[in-house]
GROMACS .gro file of N, CA, C and O in nm:
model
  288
    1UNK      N    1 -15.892   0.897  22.501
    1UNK     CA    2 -15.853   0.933  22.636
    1UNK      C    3 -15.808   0.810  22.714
    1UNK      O    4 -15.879   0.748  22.793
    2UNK      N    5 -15.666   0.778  22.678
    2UNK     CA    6 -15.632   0.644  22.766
    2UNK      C    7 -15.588   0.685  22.877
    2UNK      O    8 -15.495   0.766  22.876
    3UNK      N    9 -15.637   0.645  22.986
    3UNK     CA   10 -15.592   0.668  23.134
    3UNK      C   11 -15.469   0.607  23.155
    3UNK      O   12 -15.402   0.635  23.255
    4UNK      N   13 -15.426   0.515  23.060
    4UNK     CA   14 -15.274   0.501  23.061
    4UNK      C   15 -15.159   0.565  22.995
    4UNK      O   16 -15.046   0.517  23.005
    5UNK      N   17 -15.177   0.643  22.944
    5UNK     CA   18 -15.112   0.762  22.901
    5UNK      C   19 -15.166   0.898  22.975
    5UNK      O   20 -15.120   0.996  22.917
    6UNK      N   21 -15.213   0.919  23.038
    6UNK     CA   22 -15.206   1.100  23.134
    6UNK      C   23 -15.118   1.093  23.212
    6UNK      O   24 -15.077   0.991  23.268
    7UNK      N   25 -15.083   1.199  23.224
    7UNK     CA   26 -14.935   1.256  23.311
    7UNK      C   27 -14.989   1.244  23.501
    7UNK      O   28 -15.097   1.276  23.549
    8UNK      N   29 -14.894   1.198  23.555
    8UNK     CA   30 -14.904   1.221  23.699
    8UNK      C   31 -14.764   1.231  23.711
    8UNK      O   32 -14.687   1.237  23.615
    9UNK      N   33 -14.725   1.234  23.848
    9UNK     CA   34 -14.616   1.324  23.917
    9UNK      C   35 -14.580   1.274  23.982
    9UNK      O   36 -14.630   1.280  24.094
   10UNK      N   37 -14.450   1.176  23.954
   10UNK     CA   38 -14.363   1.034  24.020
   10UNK      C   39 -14.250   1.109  24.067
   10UNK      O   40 -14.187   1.193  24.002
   11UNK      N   41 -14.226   1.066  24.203
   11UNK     CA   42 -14.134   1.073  24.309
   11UNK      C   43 -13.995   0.971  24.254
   11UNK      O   44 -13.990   0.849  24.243
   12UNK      N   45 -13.902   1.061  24.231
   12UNK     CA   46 -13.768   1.006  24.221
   12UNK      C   47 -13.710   0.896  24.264
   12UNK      O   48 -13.676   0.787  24.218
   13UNK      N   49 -13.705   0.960  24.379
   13UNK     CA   50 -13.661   0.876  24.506
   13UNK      C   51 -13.778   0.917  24.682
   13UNK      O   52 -13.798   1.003  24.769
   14UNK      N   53 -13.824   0.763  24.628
   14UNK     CA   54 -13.965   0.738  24.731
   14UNK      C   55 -13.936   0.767  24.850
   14UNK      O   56 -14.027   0.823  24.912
   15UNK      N   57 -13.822   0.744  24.916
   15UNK     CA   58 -13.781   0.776  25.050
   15UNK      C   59 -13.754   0.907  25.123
   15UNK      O   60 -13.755   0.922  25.245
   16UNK      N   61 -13.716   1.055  24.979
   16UNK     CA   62 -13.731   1.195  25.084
   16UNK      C   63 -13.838   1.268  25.126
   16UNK      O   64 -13.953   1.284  25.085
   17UNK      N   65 -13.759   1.317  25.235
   17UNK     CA   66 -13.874   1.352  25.305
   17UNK      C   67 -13.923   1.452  25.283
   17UNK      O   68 -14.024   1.471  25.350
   18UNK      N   69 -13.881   1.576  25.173
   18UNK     CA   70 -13.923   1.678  25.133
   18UNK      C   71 -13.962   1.642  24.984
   18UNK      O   72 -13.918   1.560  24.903
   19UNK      N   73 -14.059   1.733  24.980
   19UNK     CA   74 -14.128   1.730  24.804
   19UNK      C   75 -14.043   1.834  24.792
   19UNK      O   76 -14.034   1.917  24.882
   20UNK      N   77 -13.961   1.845  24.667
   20UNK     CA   78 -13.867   1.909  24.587
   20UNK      C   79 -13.866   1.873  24.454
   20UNK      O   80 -13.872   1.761  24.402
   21UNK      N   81 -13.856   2.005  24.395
   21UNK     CA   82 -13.856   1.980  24.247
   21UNK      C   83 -13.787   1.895  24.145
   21UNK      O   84 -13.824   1.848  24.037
   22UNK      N   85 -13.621   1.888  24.244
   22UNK     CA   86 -13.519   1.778  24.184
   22UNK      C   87 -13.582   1.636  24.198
   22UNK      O   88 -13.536   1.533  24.149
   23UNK      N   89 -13.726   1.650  24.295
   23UNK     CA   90 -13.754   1.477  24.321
   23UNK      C   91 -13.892   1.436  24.218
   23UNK      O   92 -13.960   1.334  24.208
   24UNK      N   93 -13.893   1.577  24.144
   24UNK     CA   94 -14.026   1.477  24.138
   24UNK      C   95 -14.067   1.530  23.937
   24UNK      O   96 -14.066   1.649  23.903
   25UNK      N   97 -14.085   1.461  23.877
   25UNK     CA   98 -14.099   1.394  23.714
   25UNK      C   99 -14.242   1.378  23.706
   25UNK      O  100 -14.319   1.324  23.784
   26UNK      N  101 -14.267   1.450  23.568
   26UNK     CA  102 -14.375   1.414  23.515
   26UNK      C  103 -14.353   1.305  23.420
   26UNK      O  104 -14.257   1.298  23.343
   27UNK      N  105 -14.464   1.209  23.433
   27UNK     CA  106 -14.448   1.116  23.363
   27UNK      C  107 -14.573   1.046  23.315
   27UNK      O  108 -14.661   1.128  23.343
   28UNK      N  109 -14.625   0.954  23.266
   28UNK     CA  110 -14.746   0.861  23.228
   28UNK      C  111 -14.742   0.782  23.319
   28UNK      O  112 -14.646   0.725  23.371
   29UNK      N  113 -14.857   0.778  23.341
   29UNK     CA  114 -14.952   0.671  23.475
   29UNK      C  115 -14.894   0.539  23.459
   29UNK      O  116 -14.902   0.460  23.553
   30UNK      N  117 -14.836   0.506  23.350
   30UNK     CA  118 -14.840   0.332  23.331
   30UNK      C  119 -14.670   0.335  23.383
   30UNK      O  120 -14.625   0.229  23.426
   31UNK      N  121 -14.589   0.442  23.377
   31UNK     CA  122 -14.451   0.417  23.427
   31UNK      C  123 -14.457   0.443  23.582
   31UNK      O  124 -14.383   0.378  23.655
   32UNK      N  125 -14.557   0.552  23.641
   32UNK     CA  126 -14.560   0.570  23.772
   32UNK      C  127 -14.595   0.475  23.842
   32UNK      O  128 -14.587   0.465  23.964
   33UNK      N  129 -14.642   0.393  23.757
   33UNK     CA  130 -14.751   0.286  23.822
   33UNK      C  131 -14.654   0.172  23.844
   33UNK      O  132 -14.669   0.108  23.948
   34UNK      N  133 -14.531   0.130  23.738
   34UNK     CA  134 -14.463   0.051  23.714
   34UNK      C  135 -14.319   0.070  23.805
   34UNK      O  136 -14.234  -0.019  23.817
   35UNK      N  137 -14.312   0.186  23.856
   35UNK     CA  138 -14.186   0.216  23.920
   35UNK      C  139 -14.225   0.194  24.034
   35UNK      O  140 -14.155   0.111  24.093
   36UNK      N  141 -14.322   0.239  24.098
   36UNK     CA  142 -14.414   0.219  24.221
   36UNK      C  143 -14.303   0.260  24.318
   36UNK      O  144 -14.266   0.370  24.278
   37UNK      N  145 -14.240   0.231  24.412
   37UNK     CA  146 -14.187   0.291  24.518
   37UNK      C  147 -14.041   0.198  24.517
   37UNK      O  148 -13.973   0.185  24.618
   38UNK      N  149 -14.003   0.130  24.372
   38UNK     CA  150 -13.867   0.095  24.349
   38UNK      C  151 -13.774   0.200  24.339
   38UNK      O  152 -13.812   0.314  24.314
   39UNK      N  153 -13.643   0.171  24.359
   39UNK     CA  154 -13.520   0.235  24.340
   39UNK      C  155 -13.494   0.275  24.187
   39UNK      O  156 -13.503   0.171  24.122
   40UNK      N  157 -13.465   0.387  24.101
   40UNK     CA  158 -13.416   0.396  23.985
   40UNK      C  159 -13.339   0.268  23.932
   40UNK      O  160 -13.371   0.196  23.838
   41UNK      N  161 -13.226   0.258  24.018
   41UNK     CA  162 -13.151   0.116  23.934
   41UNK      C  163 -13.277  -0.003  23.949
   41UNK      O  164 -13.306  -0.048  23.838
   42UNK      N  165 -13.326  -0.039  24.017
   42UNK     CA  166 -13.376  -0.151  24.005
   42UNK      C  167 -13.533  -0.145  23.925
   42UNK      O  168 -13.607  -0.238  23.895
   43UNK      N  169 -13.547   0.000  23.905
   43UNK     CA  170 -13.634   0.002  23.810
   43UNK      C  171 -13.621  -0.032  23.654
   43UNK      O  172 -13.690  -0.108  23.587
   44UNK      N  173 -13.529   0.033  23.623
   44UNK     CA  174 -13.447  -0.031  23.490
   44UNK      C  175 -13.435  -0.134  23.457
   44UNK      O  176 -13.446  -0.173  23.341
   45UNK      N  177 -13.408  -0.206  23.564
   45UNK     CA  178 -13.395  -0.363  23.509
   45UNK      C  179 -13.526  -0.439  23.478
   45UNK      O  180 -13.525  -0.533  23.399
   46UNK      N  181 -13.640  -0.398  23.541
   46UNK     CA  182 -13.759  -0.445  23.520
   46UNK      C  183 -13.801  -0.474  23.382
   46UNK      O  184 -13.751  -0.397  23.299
   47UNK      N  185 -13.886  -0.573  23.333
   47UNK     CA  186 -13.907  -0.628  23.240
   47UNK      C  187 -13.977  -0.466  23.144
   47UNK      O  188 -13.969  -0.427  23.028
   48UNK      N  189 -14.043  -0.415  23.269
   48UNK     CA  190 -14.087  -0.305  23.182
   48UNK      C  191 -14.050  -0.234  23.087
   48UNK      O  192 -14.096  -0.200  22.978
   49UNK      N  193 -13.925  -0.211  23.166
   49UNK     CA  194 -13.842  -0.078  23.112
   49UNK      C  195 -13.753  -0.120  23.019
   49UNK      O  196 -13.708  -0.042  22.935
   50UNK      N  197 -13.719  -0.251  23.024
   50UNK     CA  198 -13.655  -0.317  22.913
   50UNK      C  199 -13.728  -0.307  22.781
   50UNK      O  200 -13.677  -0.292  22.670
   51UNK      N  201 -13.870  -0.319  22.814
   51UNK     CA  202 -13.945  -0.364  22.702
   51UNK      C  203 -13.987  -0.222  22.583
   51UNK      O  204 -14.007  -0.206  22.462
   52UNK      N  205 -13.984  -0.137  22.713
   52UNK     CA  206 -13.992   0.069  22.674
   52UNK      C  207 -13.871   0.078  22.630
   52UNK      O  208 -13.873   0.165  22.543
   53UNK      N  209 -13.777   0.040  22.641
   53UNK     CA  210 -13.605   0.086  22.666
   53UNK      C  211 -13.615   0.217  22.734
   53UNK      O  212 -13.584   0.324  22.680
   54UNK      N  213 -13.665   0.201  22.873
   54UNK     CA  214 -13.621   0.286  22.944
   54UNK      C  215 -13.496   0.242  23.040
   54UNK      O  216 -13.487   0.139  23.106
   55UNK      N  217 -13.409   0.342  23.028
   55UNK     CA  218 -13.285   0.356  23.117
   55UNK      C  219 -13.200   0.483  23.145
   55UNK      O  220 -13.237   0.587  23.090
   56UNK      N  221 -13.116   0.485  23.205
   56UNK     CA  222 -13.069   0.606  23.249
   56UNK      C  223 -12.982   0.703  23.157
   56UNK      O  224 -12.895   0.787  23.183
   57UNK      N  225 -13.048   0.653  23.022
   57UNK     CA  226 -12.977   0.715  22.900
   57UNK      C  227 -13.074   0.788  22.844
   57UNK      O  228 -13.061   0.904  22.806
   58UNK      N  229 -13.210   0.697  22.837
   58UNK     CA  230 -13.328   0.745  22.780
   58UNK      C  231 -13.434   0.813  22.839
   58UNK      O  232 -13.533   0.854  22.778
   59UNK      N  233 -13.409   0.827  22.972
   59UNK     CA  234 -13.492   0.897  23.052
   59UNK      C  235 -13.481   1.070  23.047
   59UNK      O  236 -13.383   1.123  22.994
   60UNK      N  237 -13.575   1.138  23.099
   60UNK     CA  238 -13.599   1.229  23.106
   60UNK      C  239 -13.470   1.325  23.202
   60UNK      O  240 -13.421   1.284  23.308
   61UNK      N  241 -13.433   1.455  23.137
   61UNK     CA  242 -13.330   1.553  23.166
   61UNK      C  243 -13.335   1.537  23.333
   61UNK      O  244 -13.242   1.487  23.397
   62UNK      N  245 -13.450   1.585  23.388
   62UNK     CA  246 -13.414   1.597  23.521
   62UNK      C  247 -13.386   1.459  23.626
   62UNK      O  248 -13.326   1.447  23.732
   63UNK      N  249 -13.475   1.350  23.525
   63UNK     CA  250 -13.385   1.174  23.628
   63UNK      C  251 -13.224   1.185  23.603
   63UNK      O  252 -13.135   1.178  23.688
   64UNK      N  253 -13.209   1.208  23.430
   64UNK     CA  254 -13.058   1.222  23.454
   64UNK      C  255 -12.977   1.321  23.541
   64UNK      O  256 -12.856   1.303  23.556
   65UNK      N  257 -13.043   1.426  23.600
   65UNK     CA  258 -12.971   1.496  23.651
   65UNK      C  259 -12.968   1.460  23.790
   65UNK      O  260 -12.872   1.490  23.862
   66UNK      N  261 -13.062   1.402  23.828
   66UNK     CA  262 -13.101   1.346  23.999
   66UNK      C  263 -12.988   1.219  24.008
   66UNK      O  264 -12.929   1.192  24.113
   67UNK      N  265 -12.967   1.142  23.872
   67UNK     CA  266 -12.879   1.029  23.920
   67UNK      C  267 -12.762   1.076  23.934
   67UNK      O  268 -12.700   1.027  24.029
   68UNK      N  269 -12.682   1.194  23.843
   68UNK     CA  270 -12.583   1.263  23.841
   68UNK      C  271 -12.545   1.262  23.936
   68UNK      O  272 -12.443   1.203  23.969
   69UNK      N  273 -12.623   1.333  24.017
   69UNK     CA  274 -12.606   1.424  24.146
   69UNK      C  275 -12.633   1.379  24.259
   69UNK      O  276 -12.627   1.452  24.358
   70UNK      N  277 -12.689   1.184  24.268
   70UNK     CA  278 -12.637   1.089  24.340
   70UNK      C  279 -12.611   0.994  24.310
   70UNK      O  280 -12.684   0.897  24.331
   71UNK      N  281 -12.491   0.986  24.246
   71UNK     CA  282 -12.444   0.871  24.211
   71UNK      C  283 -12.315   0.839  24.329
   71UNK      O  284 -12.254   0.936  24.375
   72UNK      N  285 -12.296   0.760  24.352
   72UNK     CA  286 -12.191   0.695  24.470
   72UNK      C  287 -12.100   0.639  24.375
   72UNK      O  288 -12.000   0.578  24.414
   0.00000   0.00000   0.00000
Protein backbone atom coordinates (compact mmCIF):
# COMPACT_ATOMS: atom_id res chain seq x y z
CA UNK A 1 0.00 0.00 0.00
CA UNK A 2 2.26 2.89 -1.24
CA UNK A 3 0.69 6.16 -0.49
CA UNK A 4 2.58 7.19 -3.46
CA UNK A 5 0.76 5.47 -5.86
CA UNK A 6 -3.25 6.04 -4.73
CA UNK A 7 -5.30 8.01 -6.94
CA UNK A 8 -6.38 11.63 -5.95
CA UNK A 9 -8.08 14.20 -8.10
CA UNK A 10 -5.71 16.95 -9.73
CA UNK A 11 -7.09 20.14 -11.02
CA UNK A 12 -6.07 20.87 -14.63
CA UNK A 13 -5.88 24.17 -14.54
CA UNK A 14 -5.48 25.55 -10.79
CA UNK A 15 -6.97 28.85 -11.55
CA UNK A 16 -10.98 27.92 -12.52
CA UNK A 17 -13.28 28.82 -10.70
CA UNK A 18 -15.69 26.04 -11.26
CA UNK A 19 -15.01 22.28 -10.46
CA UNK A 20 -15.83 20.68 -13.85
CA UNK A 21 -15.25 17.51 -15.13
CA UNK A 22 -13.07 18.81 -18.19
CA UNK A 23 -10.82 20.20 -15.13
CA UNK A 24 -10.20 17.66 -13.15
CA UNK A 25 -7.89 13.98 -13.69
CA UNK A 26 -7.40 11.21 -11.77
CA UNK A 27 -4.09 10.63 -11.14
CA UNK A 28 -1.28 9.27 -8.40
CA UNK A 29 -0.45 11.36 -5.41
CA UNK A 30 3.25 11.63 -6.43
CA UNK A 31 2.18 13.53 -9.90
CA UNK A 32 -0.52 15.66 -8.00
CA UNK A 33 1.90 16.39 -5.64
CA UNK A 34 4.54 17.23 -8.35
CA UNK A 35 2.30 19.44 -10.53
CA UNK A 36 1.13 21.28 -7.44
CA UNK A 37 -0.59 24.42 -8.73
CA UNK A 38 1.92 24.72 -11.99
CA UNK A 39 0.71 25.37 -15.47
CA UNK A 40 0.53 22.08 -17.81
CA UNK A 41 3.38 23.49 -20.05
CA UNK A 42 5.56 24.23 -17.32
CA UNK A 43 4.80 21.12 -15.74
CA UNK A 44 6.31 19.08 -18.47
CA UNK A 45 9.34 20.55 -18.42
CA UNK A 46 10.00 19.65 -14.85
CA UNK A 47 12.69 17.30 -14.08
CA UNK A 48 9.86 15.08 -13.04
CA UNK A 49 8.06 14.55 -15.89
CA UNK A 50 11.05 14.27 -17.93
CA UNK A 51 12.20 11.57 -15.81
CA UNK A 52 8.26 9.71 -16.08
CA UNK A 53 8.20 10.92 -19.76
CA UNK A 54 5.33 12.62 -19.02
CA UNK A 55 4.11 15.07 -21.72
CA UNK A 56 1.34 16.14 -23.69
CA UNK A 57 1.62 13.03 -25.81
CA UNK A 58 1.71 10.66 -22.94
CA UNK A 59 -0.73 11.96 -20.77
CA UNK A 60 -4.04 10.95 -20.06
CA UNK A 61 -7.22 11.31 -22.87
CA UNK A 62 -8.94 13.98 -21.02
CA UNK A 63 -5.39 16.44 -20.34
CA UNK A 64 -5.14 15.89 -24.03
CA UNK A 65 -8.39 17.00 -24.61
CA UNK A 66 -8.30 20.09 -22.08
CA UNK A 67 -5.01 21.24 -23.96
CA UNK A 68 -6.85 20.78 -27.32
CA UNK A 69 -9.46 22.85 -26.37
CA UNK A 70 -7.06 25.56 -24.98
CA UNK A 71 -4.52 25.83 -26.88
CA UNK A 72 -3.78 29.57 -28.18
Amino acid sequence: DNVCNMASWEHINNKAKDIEACNIALCCRSCNSSKGVKKLEDWFETTYCINKNINKKTVAGIIKKYIKKNKN
